[in-house]
MMTF fields as JSON, N, C-alpha, C and O atoms, coordinates in Angstrom:
{
  "mmtfVersion": "1.0.0",
  "mmtfProducer": "UNKNOWN",
  "numBonds": 515,
  "numAtoms": 516,
  "numGroups": 129,
  "numChains": 1,
  "numModels": 1,
  "chainsPerModel": [1],
  "groupsPerChain": [129],
  "chainIdList": ["A"],
  "bondAtomList": [4, 2, 8, 6, 12, 10, 16, 14, 20, 18, 24, 22, 28, 26, 32, 30, 36, 34, 40, 38, 44, 42, 48, 46, 52, 50, 56, 54, 60, 58, 64, 62, 68, 66, 72, 70, 76, 74, 80, 78, 84, 82, 88, 86, 92, 90, 96, 94, 100, 98, 104, 102, 108, 106, 112, 110, 116, 114, 120, 118, 124, 122, 128, 126, 132, 130, 136, 134, 140, 138, 144, 142, 148, 146, 152, 150, 156, 154, 160, 158, 164, 162, 168, 166, 172, 170, 176, 174, 180, 178, 184, 182, 188, 186, 192, 190, 196, 194, 200, 198, 204, 202, 208, 206, 212, 210, 216, 214, 220, 218, 224, 222, 228, 226, 232, 230, 236, 234, 240, 238, 244, 242, 248, 246, 252, 250, 256, 254, 260, 258, 264, 262, 268, 266, 272, 270, 276, 274, 280, 278, 284, 282, 288, 286, 292, 290, 296, 294, 300, 298, 304, 302, 308, 306, 312, 310, 316, 314, 320, 318, 324, 322, 328, 326, 332, 330, 336, 334, 340, 338, 344, 342, 348, 346, 352, 350, 356, 354, 360, 358, 364, 362, 368, 366, 372, 370, 376, 374, 380, 378, 384, 382, 388, 386, 392, 390, 396, 394, 400, 398, 404, 402, 408, 406, 412, 410, 416, 414, 420, 418, 424, 422, 428, 426, 432, 430, 436, 434, 440, 438, 444, 442, 448, 446, 452, 450, 456, 454, 460, 458, 464, 462, 468, 466, 472, 470, 476, 474, 480, 478, 484, 482, 488, 486, 492, 490, 496, 494, 500, 498, 504, 502, 508, 506, 512, 510],
  "bondOrderList": [1, 1, 1, 1, 1, 1, 1, 1, 1, 1, 1, 1, 1, 1, 1, 1, 1, 1, 1, 1, 1, 1, 1, 1, 1, 1, 1, 1, 1, 1, 1, 1, 1, 1, 1, 1, 1, 1, 1, 1, 1, 1, 1, 1, 1, 1, 1, 1, 1, 1, 1, 1, 1, 1, 1, 1, 1, 1, 1, 1, 1, 1, 1, 1, 1, 1, 1, 1, 1, 1, 1, 1, 1, 1, 1, 1, 1, 1, 1, 1, 1, 1, 1, 1, 1, 1, 1, 1, 1, 1, 1, 1, 1, 1, 1, 1, 1, 1, 1, 1, 1, 1, 1, 1, 1, 1, 1, 1, 1, 1, 1, 1, 1, 1, 1, 1, 1, 1, 1, 1, 1, 1, 1, 1, 1, 1, 1, 1],
  "groupList": [{"groupName": "MET", "atomNameList": ["N", "CA", "C", "O"], "elementList": ["N", "C", "C", "O"], "formalChargeList": [0, 0, 0, 0], "bondAtomList": [1, 0, 2, 1, 3, 2], "bondOrderList": [1, 1, 2], "singleLetterCode": "M", "chemCompType": "L-PEPTIDE LINKING"}, {"groupName": "LEU", "atomNameList": ["N", "CA", "C", "O"], "elementList": ["N", "C", "C", "O"], "formalChargeList": [0, 0, 0, 0], "bondAtomList": [1, 0, 2, 1, 3, 2], "bondOrderList": [1, 1, 2], "singleLetterCode": "L", "chemCompType": "L-PEPTIDE LINKING"}, {"groupName": "HIS", "atomNameList": ["N", "CA", "C", "O"], "elementList": ["N", "C", "C", "O"], "formalChargeList": [0, 0, 0, 0], "bondAtomList": [1, 0, 2, 1, 3, 2], "bondOrderList": [1, 1, 2], "singleLetterCode": "H", "chemCompType": "L-PEPTIDE LINKING"}, {"groupName": "ASP", "atomNameList": ["N", "CA", "C", "O"], "elementList": ["N", "C", "C", "O"], "formalChargeList": [0, 0, 0, 0], "bondAtomList": [1, 0, 2, 1, 3, 2], "bondOrderList": [1, 1, 2], "singleLetterCode": "D", "chemCompType": "L-PEPTIDE LINKING"}, {"groupName": "VAL", "atomNameList": ["N", "CA", "C", "O"], "elementList": ["N", "C", "C", "O"], "formalChargeList": [0, 0, 0, 0], "bondAtomList": [1, 0, 2, 1, 3, 2], "bondOrderList": [1, 1, 2], "singleLetterCode": "V", "chemCompType": "L-PEPTIDE LINKING"}, {"groupName": "TRP", "atomNameList": ["N", "CA", "C", "O"], "elementList": ["N", "C", "C", "O"], "formalChargeList": [0, 0, 0, 0], "bondAtomList": [1, 0, 2, 1, 3, 2], "bondOrderList": [1, 1, 2], "singleLetterCode": "W", "chemCompType": "L-PEPTIDE LINKING"}, {"groupName": "GLN", "atomNameList": ["N", "CA", "C", "O"], "elementList": ["N", "C", "C", "O"], "formalChargeList": [0, 0, 0, 0], "bondAtomList": [1, 0, 2, 1, 3, 2], "bondOrderList": [1, 1, 2], "singleLetterCode": "Q", "chemCompType": "L-PEPTIDE LINKING"}, {"groupName": "ARG", "atomNameList": ["N", "CA", "C", "O"], "elementList": ["N", "C", "C", "O"], "formalChargeList": [0, 0, 0, 0], "bondAtomList": [1, 0, 2, 1, 3, 2], "bondOrderList": [1, 1, 2], "singleLetterCode": "R", "chemCompType": "L-PEPTIDE LINKING"}, {"groupName": "PHE", "atomNameList": ["N", "CA", "C", "O"], "elementList": ["N", "C", "C", "O"], "formalChargeList": [0, 0, 0, 0], "bondAtomList": [1, 0, 2, 1, 3, 2], "bondOrderList": [1, 1, 2], "singleLetterCode": "F", "chemCompType": "L-PEPTIDE LINKING"}, {"groupName": "TYR", "atomNameList": ["N", "CA", "C", "O"], "elementList": ["N", "C", "C", "O"], "formalChargeList": [0, 0, 0, 0], "bondAtomList": [1, 0, 2, 1, 3, 2], "bondOrderList": [1, 1, 2], "singleLetterCode": "Y", "chemCompType": "L-PEPTIDE LINKING"}, {"groupName": "THR", "atomNameList": ["N", "CA", "C", "O"], "elementList": ["N", "C", "C", "O"], "formalChargeList": [0, 0, 0, 0], "bondAtomList": [1, 0, 2, 1, 3, 2], "bondOrderList": [1, 1, 2], "singleLetterCode": "T", "chemCompType": "L-PEPTIDE LINKING"}, {"groupName": "LYS", "atomNameList": ["N", "CA", "C", "O"], "elementList": ["N", "C", "C", "O"], "formalChargeList": [0, 0, 0, 0], "bondAtomList": [1, 0, 2, 1, 3, 2], "bondOrderList": [1, 1, 2], "singleLetterCode": "K", "chemCompType": "L-PEPTIDE LINKING"}, {"groupName": "GLU", "atomNameList": ["N", "CA", "C", "O"], "elementList": ["N", "C", "C", "O"], "formalChargeList": [0, 0, 0, 0], "bondAtomList": [1, 0, 2, 1, 3, 2], "bondOrderList": [1, 1, 2], "singleLetterCode": "E", "chemCompType": "L-PEPTIDE LINKING"}, {"groupName": "ILE", "atomNameList": ["N", "CA", "C", "O"], "elementList": ["N", "C", "C", "O"], "formalChargeList": [0, 0, 0, 0], "bondAtomList": [1, 0, 2, 1, 3, 2], "bondOrderList": [1, 1, 2], "singleLetterCode": "I", "chemCompType": "L-PEPTIDE LINKING"}, {"groupName": "SER", "atomNameList": ["N", "CA", "C", "O"], "elementList": ["N", "C", "C", "O"], "formalChargeList": [0, 0, 0, 0], "bondAtomList": [1, 0, 2, 1, 3, 2], "bondOrderList": [1, 1, 2], "singleLetterCode": "S", "chemCompType": "L-PEPTIDE LINKING"}, {"groupName": "ALA", "atomNameList": ["N", "CA", "C", "O"], "elementList": ["N", "C", "C", "O"], "formalChargeList": [0, 0, 0, 0], "bondAtomList": [1, 0, 2, 1, 3, 2], "bondOrderList": [1, 1, 2], "singleLetterCode": "A", "chemCompType": "L-PEPTIDE LINKING"}, {"groupName": "GLY", "atomNameList": ["N", "CA", "C", "O"], "elementList": ["N", "C", "C", "O"], "formalChargeList": [0, 0, 0, 0], "bondAtomList": [1, 0, 2, 1, 3, 2], "bondOrderList": [1, 1, 2], "singleLetterCode": "G", "chemCompType": "PEPTIDE LINKING"}, {"groupName": "ASN", "atomNameList": ["N", "CA", "C", "O"], "elementList": ["N", "C", "C", "O"], "formalChargeList": [0, 0, 0, 0], "bondAtomList": [1, 0, 2, 1, 3, 2], "bondOrderList": [1, 1, 2], "singleLetterCode": "N", "chemCompType": "L-PEPTIDE LINKING"}, {"groupName": "PRO", "atomNameList": ["N", "CA", "C", "O"], "elementList": ["N", "C", "C", "O"], "formalChargeList": [0, 0, 0, 0], "bondAtomList": [1, 0, 2, 1, 3, 2], "bondOrderList": [1, 1, 2], "singleLetterCode": "P", "chemCompType": "L-PEPTIDE LINKING"}, {"groupName": "CYS", "atomNameList": ["N", "CA", "C", "O"], "elementList": ["N", "C", "C", "O"], "formalChargeList": [0, 0, 0, 0], "bondAtomList": [1, 0, 2, 1, 3, 2], "bondOrderList": [1, 1, 2], "singleLetterCode": "C", "chemCompType": "L-PEPTIDE LINKING"}],
  "groupTypeList": [0, 1, 2, 1, 1, 3, 4, 2, 5, 6, 1, 7, 8, 9, 1, 2, 7, 10, 11, 12, 13, 7, 11, 10, 3, 6, 1, 8, 4, 14, 8, 15, 2, 14, 6, 1, 16, 12, 14, 4, 15, 0, 13, 13, 1, 15, 7, 5, 1, 10, 9, 9, 13, 14, 8, 4, 9, 11, 11, 1, 17, 1, 18, 1, 1, 11, 14, 1, 11, 15, 9, 14, 10, 7, 14, 0, 15, 10, 14, 10, 4, 8, 6, 15, 7, 4, 14, 0, 3, 3, 13, 19, 4, 15, 15, 10, 5, 1, 17, 18, 2, 10, 8, 13, 13, 2, 9, 11, 4, 3, 1, 8, 14, 7, 16, 10, 15, 10, 9, 14, 14, 10, 13, 1, 7, 17, 13, 1, 18],
  "groupIdList": [1, 2, 3, 4, 5, 6, 7, 8, 9, 10, 11, 12, 13, 14, 15, 16, 17, 18, 19, 20, 21, 22, 23, 24, 25, 26, 27, 28, 29, 30, 31, 32, 33, 34, 35, 36, 37, 38, 39, 40, 41, 42, 43, 44, 45, 46, 47, 48, 49, 50, 51, 52, 53, 54, 55, 56, 57, 58, 59, 60, 61, 62, 63, 64, 65, 66, 67, 68, 69, 70, 71, 72, 73, 74, 75, 76, 77, 78, 79, 80, 81, 82, 83, 84, 85, 86, 87, 88, 89, 90, 91, 92, 93, 94, 95, 96, 97, 98, 99, 100, 101, 102, 103, 104, 105, 106, 107, 108, 109, 110, 111, 112, 113, 114, 115, 116, 117, 118, 119, 120, 121, 122, 123, 124, 125, 126, 127, 128, 129],
  "secStructList": [7, 4, 4, 4, 4, 7, 2, 2, 2, 2, 2, 2, 2, 2, 2, 2, 2, 2, 6, 6, 6, 7, 7, 1, 1, 1, 1, 7, 5, 7, 7, 1, 4, 4, 4, 6, 6, 1, 5, 7, 7, 2, 2, 2, 2, 2, 2, 2, 2, 2, 2, 2, 2, 2, 2, 2, 2, 2, 2, 6, 6, 7, 7, 7, 7, 6, 6, 7, 7, 6, 6, 2, 2, 2, 2, 2, 2, 2, 2, 2, 2, 2, 2, 6, 6, 7, 7, 2, 2, 2, 2, 2, 2, 2, 2, 6, 7, 1, 1, 2, 2, 2, 0, 0, 0, 0, 0, 7, 7, 7, 6, 6, 1, 2, 2, 2, 2, 2, 2, 2, 2, 2, 2, 2, 2, 2, 2, 7, 7],
  "xCoordList": [52.516, 52.568, 51.252, 50.983, 50.427, 49.185, 48.246, 47.423, 48.346, 47.477, 47.739, 46.883, 48.911, 49.215, 48.355, 48.178, 47.827, 46.941, 45.469, 44.601, 45.181, 43.819, 43.337, 43.771, 42.444, 41.968, 41.272, 41.454, 40.489, 39.783, 40.783, 40.612, 41.804, 42.833, 43.559, 43.789, 43.914, 44.623, 43.779, 44.294, 42.492, 41.604, 41.493, 41.578, 41.307, 41.246, 42.559, 42.547, 43.676, 44.991, 45.14, 45.584, 44.771, 44.86, 43.979, 44.418, 42.742, 41.839, 42.351, 42.226, 42.922, 43.509, 44.689, 44.812, 45.563, 46.754, 46.427, 47.199, 45.311, 44.956, 43.937, 43.546, 43.507, 42.452, 42.783, 41.924, 43.992, 44.383, 44.473, 44.255, 44.791, 44.964, 43.734, 43.633, 42.801, 41.651, 40.775, 40.328, 40.53, 39.659, 38.466, 37.737, 38.266, 37.217, 36.701, 37.361, 35.509, 35.011, 35.359, 34.968, 36.092, 36.574, 37.611, 38.319, 37.701, 38.599, 40.067, 40.805, 40.49, 41.903, 42.187, 41.531, 43.174, 43.547, 45.0, 45.811, 45.297, 46.629, 47.568, 47.16, 48.835, 49.887, 50.798, 51.757, 50.493, 51.274, 51.063, 49.939, 52.126, 52.07, 50.994, 50.268, 50.901, 49.939, 48.487, 47.568, 48.267, 46.906, 46.687, 45.839, 47.434, 47.402, 45.979, 45.316, 45.519, 44.202, 43.052, 41.927, 43.31, 42.265, 42.067, 42.946, 40.934, 40.681, 41.633, 42.052, 41.953, 42.844, 42.001, 40.951, 42.447, 41.725, 41.703, 42.637, 40.633, 40.49, 41.651, 42.087, 42.15, 43.254, 44.519, 45.305, 44.71, 45.857, 45.668, 46.609, 44.455, 44.179, 44.413, 44.98, 43.985, 44.195, 45.687, 46.13, 46.453, 47.901, 48.541, 49.389, 48.134, 48.667, 48.35, 49.215, 47.111, 46.675, 47.455, 47.949, 47.568, 48.302, 49.789, 50.432, 50.341, 51.748, 51.99, 52.932, 51.148, 51.374, 51.051, 51.684, 50.093, 49.858, 51.091, 51.551, 51.628, 52.846, 54.019, 54.814, 54.124, 55.195, 55.16, 56.195, 53.961, 53.835, 54.202, 54.914, 53.727, 54.07, 55.585, 56.142, 56.25, 57.707, 58.408, 59.364, 57.945, 58.545, 58.469, 59.382, 57.396, 57.211, 57.736, 57.544, 58.405, 58.948, 57.873, 58.099, 56.721, 55.628, 55.508, 55.818, 55.059, 54.878, 53.772, 52.729, 54.007, 53.01, 51.804, 51.919, 50.656, 49.448, 49.609, 50.28, 48.994, 49.127, 48.584, 49.253, 47.395, 46.802, 46.277, 45.08, 47.165, 46.786, 46.189, 46.818, 44.974, 44.288, 43.68, 43.358, 43.525, 42.922, 41.531, 41.11, 40.826, 39.455, 39.397, 38.364, 40.501, 40.49, 40.36, 40.046, 40.592, 40.407, 38.938, 38.636, 38.039, 36.613, 36.303, 35.511, 36.915, 36.748, 37.271, 36.61, 38.453, 39.059, 38.221, 38.004, 37.759, 36.989, 35.661, 35.312, 34.926, 33.618, 33.758, 32.939, 34.771, 34.986, 35.414, 35.048, 36.184, 36.613, 35.419, 35.309, 34.526, 33.365, 32.397, 31.707, 32.339, 31.513, 32.051, 31.282, 33.355, 33.981, 33.805, 33.796, 33.662, 33.447, 31.972, 31.575, 31.176, 29.751, 28.873, 27.851, 29.257, 28.37, 27.263, 27.512, 26.055, 24.934, 25.082, 25.613, 24.6, 24.665, 23.874, 24.268, 22.775, 21.988, 22.813, 22.793, 23.538, 24.381, 25.496, 25.815, 26.083, 27.147, 26.595, 27.217, 25.437, 24.827, 24.495, 24.698, 23.993, 23.672, 24.945, 24.992, 25.981, 27.24, 27.904, 28.499, 27.803, 28.445, 27.537, 27.94, 26.345, 25.322, 24.976, 24.828, 24.852, 24.412, 22.956, 22.524, 22.192, 20.776, 20.54, 19.562, 21.448, 21.28, 22.647, 23.645, 22.69, 23.961, 24.609, 25.795, 23.855, 24.375, 25.651, 26.605, 25.676, 26.849, 28.077, 29.148, 27.921, 29.036, 29.505, 30.697, 28.585, 28.935, 29.626, 30.599, 29.139, 29.696, 30.994, 31.934, 31.054, 32.16, 33.189, 34.328, 32.823, 33.708, 34.162, 35.239, 33.404, 33.724, 35.03, 35.198, 35.946, 37.205, 37.412, 36.952, 38.11, 38.417, 39.606, 40.737, 39.346, 40.406, 41.154, 42.226, 40.617, 41.232, 41.936, 42.0, 42.456, 43.267, 44.597, 44.905, 45.367, 46.639, 47.569, 48.215, 47.646, 48.505, 48.083, 48.923, 46.787, 46.286, 46.555, 46.904, 46.397, 46.661, 48.123, 48.429, 49.022, 50.442, 50.68, 51.433, 50.053, 50.171, 49.7, 50.395, 48.521, 47.968, 48.859, 49.098, 49.344, 50.229, 51.511, 51.997, 52.051, 53.269, 53.043, 53.876, 51.927, 51.622, 51.502, 52.096, 50.745, 50.559, 51.88, 52.118, 52.729, 54.033, 54.879, 55.672, 54.733, 55.569, 55.038, 55.8, 53.749, 53.231, 52.994, 52.919, 52.877, 52.651, 53.962, 54.814, 54.126, 55.384, 55.569, 56.578],
  "yCoordList": [-38.274, -37.085, -36.803, -35.654, -37.829, -37.6, -36.647, -36.0, -36.542, -35.599, -34.163, -33.296, -33.903, -32.562, -32.202, -31.024, -33.21, -32.977, -32.982, -32.721, -33.273, -33.355, -31.957, -31.406, -31.398, -30.033, -29.908, -28.912, -30.896, -30.864, -30.819, -30.035, -31.639, -31.664, -30.317, -29.776, -29.787, -28.509, -27.373, -26.508, -27.378, -26.331, -26.391, -25.361, -27.577, -27.721, -27.276, -26.608, -27.642, -27.264, -25.738, -25.156, -25.098, -23.642, -22.944, -21.997, -23.407, -22.796, -22.961, -22.05, -24.109, -24.334, -23.394, -22.81, -23.251, -22.402, -20.925, -20.165, -20.5, -19.077, -18.736, -17.576, -19.709, -19.517, -18.401, -17.571, -18.372, -17.41, -15.962, -15.025, -15.782, -14.413, -13.894, -12.699, -14.784, -14.469, -13.376, -13.491, -12.298, -11.194, -11.043, -10.054, -12.007, -11.946, -13.346, -14.336, -13.422, -14.739, -15.079, -16.133, -14.191, -14.473, -15.594, -15.732, -16.392, -17.541, -17.131, -17.628, -16.247, -15.885, -14.653, -13.619, -14.787, -13.682, -13.301, -14.104, -12.07, -11.52, -11.908, -12.014, -12.118, -12.355, -11.142, -11.151, -10.102, -8.866, -8.259, -8.228, -7.784, -7.287, -6.215, -6.233, -5.289, -4.187, -4.622, -3.916, -5.772, -6.24, -7.674, -8.386, -8.091, -9.472, -9.914, -9.303, -10.977, -11.539, -10.897, -11.392, -9.8, -9.124, -9.853, -10.598, -9.645, -10.297, -9.758, -8.6, -10.631, -10.277, -9.723, -10.28, -8.638, -8.006, -8.925, -9.694, -8.837, -9.668, -9.486, -10.451, -8.273, -8.044, -8.786, -9.233, -8.914, -9.659, -11.151, -11.835, -11.653, -13.059, -13.361, -14.4, -12.467, -12.647, -12.674, -13.479, -11.813, -11.781, -13.093, -13.652, -13.578, -14.851, -15.989, -16.803, -16.034, -17.109, -17.119, -18.167, -15.978, -15.929, -16.204, -16.82, -15.759, -16.035, -17.537, -18.056, -18.233, -19.663, -20.501, -21.535, -20.089, -20.782, -20.629, -21.608, -19.42, -19.19, -19.989, -20.542, -20.048, -20.797, -22.268, -22.854, -22.865, -24.281, -24.489, -25.438, -23.616, -23.731, -23.689, -24.508, -22.739, -22.616, -23.835, -24.341, -24.307, -25.462, -26.704, -27.53, -26.84, -27.988, -27.743, -28.569, -26.598, -26.229, -26.224, -26.696, -25.689, -25.568, -24.123, -23.206, -23.912, -22.526, -21.85, -22.449, -20.603, -19.847, -19.537, -19.392, -19.438, -19.055, -17.633, -16.807, -17.356, -16.031, -14.92, -13.91, -15.104, -14.051, -14.683, -14.932, -14.932, -15.559, -14.531, -13.526, -14.8, -13.948, -14.861, -16.015, -14.361, -15.163, -15.625, -16.73, -14.783, -15.096, -16.256, -16.915, -16.522, -17.615, -18.98, -19.963, -19.063, -20.331, -20.752, -21.943, -19.803, -20.139, -20.888, -21.83, -20.481, -21.197, -22.623, -23.571, -22.768, -24.085, -24.989, -26.158, -24.464, -25.274, -25.725, -26.903, -24.799, -25.165, -26.05, -26.943, -25.816, -26.661, -28.067, -29.042, -28.177, -29.489, -30.316, -31.488, -29.72, -30.489, -30.762, -31.781, -29.868, -30.107, -31.304, -32.173, -31.356, -32.48, -33.79, -34.868, -33.692, -34.879, -35.287, -36.175, -34.631, -34.934, -34.569, -35.214, -33.546, -32.991, -32.262, -31.638, -32.342, -31.75, -30.228, -29.569, -29.708, -28.271, -27.517, -26.422, -28.084, -27.447, -27.312, -26.262, -28.368, -28.319, -27.293, -26.575, -27.229, -26.247, -24.83, -23.977, -24.58, -23.239, -22.854, -21.707, -23.787, -23.504, -23.161, -22.161, -23.997, -23.78, -22.469, -21.793, -22.112, -20.887, -19.665, -18.563, -19.848, -18.8, -18.16, -16.943, -19.002, -18.55, -18.918, -19.979, -18.052, -18.315, -19.369, -20.115, -19.426, -20.407, -20.782, -20.113, -21.848, -22.326, -21.369, -21.503, -20.42, -19.488, -18.792, -18.645, -18.369, -17.677, -18.565, -18.121, -19.824, -20.768, -20.999, -20.898, -21.303, -21.656, -20.501, -20.717, -19.293, -18.133, -17.622, -17.268, -17.58, -16.896, -17.783, -17.356, -18.999, -19.786, -21.123, -21.596, -21.739, -23.087, -23.071, -22.311, -23.945, -24.116, -25.596, -26.449, -25.897, -27.274, -27.733, -27.309, -28.595, -29.054, -30.261, -30.593, -30.915, -32.143, -31.989, -32.928, -30.816, -30.636, -31.343, -31.723, -31.523, -32.234, -31.56, -32.246, -30.23, -29.509, -29.692, -29.83, -29.692, -29.869, -31.278, -31.474, -32.256, -33.634, -33.792, -34.465, -33.179, -33.219, -32.51, -32.998, -31.383, -30.617, -31.439, -31.522, -32.048, -32.845, -34.036, -34.342, -34.698, -35.847, -35.425, -36.131, -34.289, -33.783, -33.508, -33.865, -32.878, -32.586, -33.88, -34.009, -34.836, -36.088, -36.832, -37.402, -36.835, -37.502, -36.851, -37.53, -35.546, -34.843, -34.857, -34.621, -35.129, -35.125, -36.516, -36.695, -37.495, -38.849, -39.624, -39.448, -40.494, -41.246, -42.232, -42.936],
  "zCoordList": [-146.678, -147.519, -148.244, -148.595, -148.477, -149.215, -148.497, -149.144, -147.168, -146.459, -146.902, -146.727, -147.471, -147.965, -149.179, -149.491, -149.857, -151.001, -150.597, -151.43, -149.342, -148.835, -148.439, -147.428, -149.238, -149.013, -147.662, -146.961, -147.297, -146.015, -144.858, -143.924, -144.912, -143.867, -143.805, -142.724, -144.97, -145.038, -144.464, -143.756, -144.77, -144.265, -142.744, -142.075, -142.202, -140.735, -140.089, -139.056, -140.689, -140.175, -140.176, -139.187, -141.284, -141.408, -140.375, -139.722, -140.228, -139.258, -137.83, -137.012, -137.538, -136.21, -135.967, -134.891, -136.982, -136.837, -136.74, -136.154, -137.293, -137.284, -136.199, -136.068, -135.433, -134.431, -133.437, -133.136, -132.935, -131.902, -132.402, -131.633, -133.677, -134.193, -134.93, -135.204, -135.251, -136.099, -135.492, -134.35, -136.275, -135.859, -136.8, -136.725, -137.675, -138.686, -138.953, -138.634, -139.544, -139.925, -141.372, -141.874, -142.043, -143.393, -143.331, -142.333, -144.391, -144.388, -144.316, -143.465, -145.184, -145.248, -144.392, -144.524, -143.516, -142.637, -142.87, -143.331, -142.542, -142.756, -141.618, -140.461, -141.974, -140.995, -140.872, -140.101, -141.634, -141.542, -140.157, -139.656, -139.548, -138.168, -137.969, -136.975, -138.918, -138.771, -138.983, -138.566, -139.624, -139.908, -139.429, -139.967, -138.439, -137.966, -137.623, -136.785, -138.277, -138.006, -138.744, -138.684, -139.442, -140.216, -141.548, -141.981, -142.19, -143.472, -144.545, -144.514, -145.482, -146.58, -147.721, -148.044, -148.329, -149.437, -150.658, -150.883, -151.437, -152.635, -153.609, -154.237, -153.739, -154.671, -154.225, -155.06, -152.92, -152.395, -152.664, -153.067, -152.444, -152.743, -154.215, -154.553, -155.088, -156.525, -156.843, -157.662, -156.212, -156.421, -155.962, -156.658, -154.791, -154.287, -155.251, -155.576, -155.698, -156.575, -157.885, -158.301, -158.529, -159.798, -159.578, -160.428, -158.455, -158.156, -158.057, -158.656, -157.306, -157.105, -158.333, -158.547, -159.137, -160.401, -161.288, -161.876, -161.391, -162.173, -161.617, -162.377, -160.302, -159.64, -160.049, -160.364, -160.041, -160.41, -161.871, -162.199, -162.754, -164.169, -164.359, -165.089, -163.706, -163.829, -163.244, -163.832, -162.098, -161.425, -162.305, -162.293, -163.061, -163.945, -165.354, -166.247, -165.552, -166.867, -167.962, -169.076, -167.623, -168.583, -169.035, -168.274, -170.267, -170.722, -169.919, -169.655, -169.535, -168.771, -169.641, -170.858, -169.006, -169.719, -170.241, -169.622, -171.376, -171.988, -171.1, -170.884, -170.596, -169.764, -168.477, -168.338, -167.563, -166.311, -165.37, -165.038, -164.95, -163.987, -162.928, -163.212, -161.737, -160.673, -161.095, -160.754, -161.83, -162.232, -163.213, -163.322, -163.939, -164.913, -164.239, -164.91, -162.941, -162.24, -162.254, -162.178, -162.349, -162.41, -163.702, -163.696, -164.798, -166.067, -165.947, -166.371, -165.37, -165.239, -164.333, -164.654, -163.224, -162.276, -162.875, -162.799, -163.464, -164.007, -165.245, -165.459, -166.05, -167.225, -166.817, -167.473, -165.742, -165.254, -164.803, -165.16, -164.025, -163.566, -164.717, -164.714, -165.693, -166.873, -167.648, -168.06, -167.846, -168.556, -167.782, -168.376, -166.443, -165.607, -165.584, -164.83, -166.412, -166.585, -165.398, -165.164, -164.648, -163.632, -164.384, -165.415, -163.871, -164.605, -164.707, -163.813, -165.811, -166.055, -164.99, -164.589, -164.533, -163.467, -162.193, -161.551, -161.821, -160.618, -160.762, -159.814, -161.943, -162.186, -162.05, -161.415, -162.641, -162.57, -161.134, -160.737, -160.363, -158.96, -158.189, -157.473, -158.339, -157.608, -158.0, -157.161, -159.274, -159.766, -159.666, -160.036, -159.181, -159.054, -160.401, -160.506, -161.421, -162.737, -162.915, -162.464, -163.568, -163.791, -164.867, -164.813, -165.848, -166.922, -167.505, -167.234, -168.304, -168.869, -169.865, -170.167, -170.369, -171.374, -170.882, -171.646, -169.634, -169.075, -169.15, -169.564, -168.749, -168.8, -170.232, -170.523, -171.108, -172.488, -173.209, -173.931, -173.022, -173.72, -173.081, -173.794, -171.751, -171.086, -170.388, -170.198, -170.005, -169.148, -169.717, -169.352, -170.578, -171.053, -171.851, -172.804, -171.42, -172.146, -172.425, -171.666, -173.52, -173.88, -173.053, -173.288, -172.09, -171.191, -171.719, -171.213, -172.711, -173.164, -174.501, -175.294, -174.74, -175.933, -175.712, -174.583, -176.731, -176.625, -175.618, -174.827, -175.635, -174.708, -173.267, -172.378, -173.036, -171.674, -171.18, -170.016, -172.053, -171.647, -171.25, -170.267, -172.004, -171.66, -170.334, -169.491, -170.154, -168.91, -167.718, -166.705, -167.834, -166.738, -166.423, -165.255, -167.443, -167.23, -166.523, -165.639, -166.904, -166.27, -164.804, -163.97, -164.472, -163.074, -162.283, -161.212, -162.796, -162.073, -161.888, -160.824, -162.892, -162.76, -161.694, -161.043, -161.493, -160.54, -159.113, -158.176, -158.926, -157.55, -156.988, -155.773, -157.865, -157.38, -157.346, -158.217, -156.326, -156.219, -157.35, -157.396]
}
């Protein structure tokens, strides 16, 4: 079951499963009959992302975020690697920011607050045997 958490394995599996219908070099393709194999619009990807984040919160009986947007995942991702002590230069390069000011002003969130620690512990308890 751990392979289900392996992003690399999941990506290879997805690419293999979509190989025959793929009409674009974009990662995500549509399975809708009228657009089979075509690239998925960004607004649809954002809808999927927010739907599944909400789904996980509900499944774990956690309070939903006040203003959940697909774009808020960028704050969470960059703040997570910042808290893990990845260099600010590496974060700026990966996020295509010219300097740390953008991160500090617009994206940095405190991930280790008491509520977040409870949230993280709950997730780990529910996904690990």
